[in-house]
Coordinates of C-alpha atoms in Angstrom, one line a residue:
X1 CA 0.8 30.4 -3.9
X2 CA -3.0 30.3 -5.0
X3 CA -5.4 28.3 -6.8
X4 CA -5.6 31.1 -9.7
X5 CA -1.8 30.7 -10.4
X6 CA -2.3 26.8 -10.5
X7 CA -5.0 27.2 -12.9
X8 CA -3.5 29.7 -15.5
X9 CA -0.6 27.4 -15.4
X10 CA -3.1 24.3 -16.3
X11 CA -4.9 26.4 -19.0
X12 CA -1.6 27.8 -20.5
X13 CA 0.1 24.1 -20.9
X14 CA -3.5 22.9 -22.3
X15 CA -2.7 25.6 -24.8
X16 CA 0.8 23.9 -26.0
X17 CA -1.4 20.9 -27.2
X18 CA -1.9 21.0 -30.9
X19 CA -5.8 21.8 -31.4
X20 CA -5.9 23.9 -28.2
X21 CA -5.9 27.6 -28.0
X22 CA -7.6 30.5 -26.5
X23 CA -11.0 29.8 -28.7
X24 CA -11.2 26.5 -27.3
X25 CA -9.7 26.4 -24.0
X26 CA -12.1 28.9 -21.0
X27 CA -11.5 29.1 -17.4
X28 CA -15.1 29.0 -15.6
X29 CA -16.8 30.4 -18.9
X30 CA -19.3 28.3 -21.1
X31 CA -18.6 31.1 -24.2
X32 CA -15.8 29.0 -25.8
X33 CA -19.2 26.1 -26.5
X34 CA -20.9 28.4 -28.8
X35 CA -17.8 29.6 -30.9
X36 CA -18.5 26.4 -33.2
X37 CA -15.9 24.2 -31.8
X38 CA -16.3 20.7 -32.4
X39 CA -13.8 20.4 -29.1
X40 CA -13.1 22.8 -26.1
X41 CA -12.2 22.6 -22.4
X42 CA -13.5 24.7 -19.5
X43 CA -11.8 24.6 -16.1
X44 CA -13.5 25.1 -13.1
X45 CA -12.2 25.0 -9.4
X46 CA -13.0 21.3 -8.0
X47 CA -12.0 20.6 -4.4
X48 CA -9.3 21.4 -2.3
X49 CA -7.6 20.7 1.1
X50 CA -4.3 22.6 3.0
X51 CA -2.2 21.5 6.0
X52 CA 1.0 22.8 7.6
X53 CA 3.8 20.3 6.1
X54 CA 6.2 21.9 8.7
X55 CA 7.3 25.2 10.4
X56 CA 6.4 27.4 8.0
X57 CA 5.4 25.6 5.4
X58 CA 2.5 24.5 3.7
X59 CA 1.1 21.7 1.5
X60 CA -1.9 22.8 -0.3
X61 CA -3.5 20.5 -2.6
X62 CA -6.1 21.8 -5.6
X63 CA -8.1 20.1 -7.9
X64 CA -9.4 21.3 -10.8
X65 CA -12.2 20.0 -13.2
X66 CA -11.1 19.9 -16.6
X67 CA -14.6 19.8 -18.9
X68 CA -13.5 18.1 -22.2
X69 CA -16.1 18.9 -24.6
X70 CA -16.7 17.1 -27.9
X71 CA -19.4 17.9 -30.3
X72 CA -22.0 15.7 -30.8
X73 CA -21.3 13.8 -34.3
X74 CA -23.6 11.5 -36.3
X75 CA -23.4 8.4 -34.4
X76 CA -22.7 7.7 -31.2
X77 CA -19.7 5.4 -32.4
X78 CA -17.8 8.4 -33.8
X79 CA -18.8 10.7 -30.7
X80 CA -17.1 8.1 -28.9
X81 CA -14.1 7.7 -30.7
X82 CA -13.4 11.7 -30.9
X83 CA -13.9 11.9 -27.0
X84 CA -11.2 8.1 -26.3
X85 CA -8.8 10.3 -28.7
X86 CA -9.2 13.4 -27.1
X87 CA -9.0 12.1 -23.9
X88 CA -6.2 10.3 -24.2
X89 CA -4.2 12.9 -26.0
X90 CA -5.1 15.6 -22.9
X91 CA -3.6 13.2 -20.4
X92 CA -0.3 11.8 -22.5
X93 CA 0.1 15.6 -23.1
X94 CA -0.6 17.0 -19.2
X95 CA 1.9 13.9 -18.0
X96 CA 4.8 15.3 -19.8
X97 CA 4.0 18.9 -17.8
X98 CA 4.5 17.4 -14.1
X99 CA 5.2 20.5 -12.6
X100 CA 2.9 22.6 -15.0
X101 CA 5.8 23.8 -16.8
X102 CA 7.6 24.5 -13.6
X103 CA 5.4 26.6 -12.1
X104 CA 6.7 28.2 -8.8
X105 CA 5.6 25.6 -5.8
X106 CA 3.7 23.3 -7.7
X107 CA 6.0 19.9 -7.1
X108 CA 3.3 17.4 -8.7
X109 CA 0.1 17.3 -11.2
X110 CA -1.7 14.7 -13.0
X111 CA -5.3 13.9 -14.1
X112 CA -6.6 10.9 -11.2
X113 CA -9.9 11.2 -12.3
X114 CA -12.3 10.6 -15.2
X115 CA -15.7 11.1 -14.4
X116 CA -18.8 8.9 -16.5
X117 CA -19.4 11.2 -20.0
X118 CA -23.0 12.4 -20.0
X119 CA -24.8 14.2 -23.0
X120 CA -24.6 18.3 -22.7
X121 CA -26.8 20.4 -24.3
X122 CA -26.1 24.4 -25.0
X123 CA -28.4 26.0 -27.3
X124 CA -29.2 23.8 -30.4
X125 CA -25.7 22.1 -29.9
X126 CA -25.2 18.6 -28.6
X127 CA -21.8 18.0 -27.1
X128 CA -20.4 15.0 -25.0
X129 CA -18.8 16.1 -21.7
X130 CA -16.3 14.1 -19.9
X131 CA -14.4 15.5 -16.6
X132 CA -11.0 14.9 -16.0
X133 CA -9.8 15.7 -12.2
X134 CA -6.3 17.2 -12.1
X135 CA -4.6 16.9 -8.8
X136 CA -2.1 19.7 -8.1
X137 CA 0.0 19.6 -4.9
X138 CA 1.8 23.0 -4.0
X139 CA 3.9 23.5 -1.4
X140 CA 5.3 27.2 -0.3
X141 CA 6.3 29.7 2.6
X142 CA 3.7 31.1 4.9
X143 CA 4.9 34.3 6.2
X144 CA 3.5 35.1 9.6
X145 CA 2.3 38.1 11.1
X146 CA 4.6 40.0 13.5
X147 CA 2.2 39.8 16.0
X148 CA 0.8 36.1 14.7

């Protein structure tokens, strides 16, 4: 039960999409923006909160910012378009990965959240950014100590 499984189980299911892969997709790195990508993702840890659910067990809930990047185009017409279609085809694909492709304790996740899109700038590239808050509720065992 952690935050780092949740998110290597986000980023690996991002992956499956068709115009995803490693050269696109980063967790908390900015490299994959220079590679010449006209779209990437970066995940970064958002917020979190934990409670015991019952003896013994606990509901942890993460979120995770998923930076969709997508080049800057000619106009801002097309910019648009390519972020609405990416967008949308991030969310339709994460919605058929509830669980994150069953990872162990993770009994929900889906994107709440899409945050305003703002202009980016990295180096000479212009890209438009748009973050997309995934909710992850995990539930598991805590073990106490002998002594606790």
């Amino acid at each position: 039960m952690s935050y780092t499984t949740v998110e290597d189980a986000l980023a690996t299911t991002i992956k499956l999409l068709t115009g995803y892969s490693a050269s696109n997709v980063a967790q908390g790195s900015y490299t994959v923006l220079g590679s010449g990508q006209t779209k990437a993702v970066v995940l970064q840890p958002g917020s979190f909160s934990a409670e015991m659910a019952a003896q013994q067990w606990k509901r942890s809930q993460w979120n995770i910012n998923i930076e969709l990047y997508i080049l800057w185009q000619t106009t801002i017409g097309d910019t648009s378009t390519s972020l609405k279609d990416a967008r949308t085809a991030l969310i339709d694909h994460l919605d058929k990965y509830p669980t994150l492709g069953s990872t162990s304790g993770v009994v929900r996740a889906m994107v709440t959240e899409g945050r305003e899109p703002e202009l980016w700038q990295m180096g000479a590239q212009q890209f438009w950014k748009q973050i997309l808050v995934m909710q992850v509720e995990e539930r598991g065992v805590v073990n106490y100590a002998a002594n606790g």
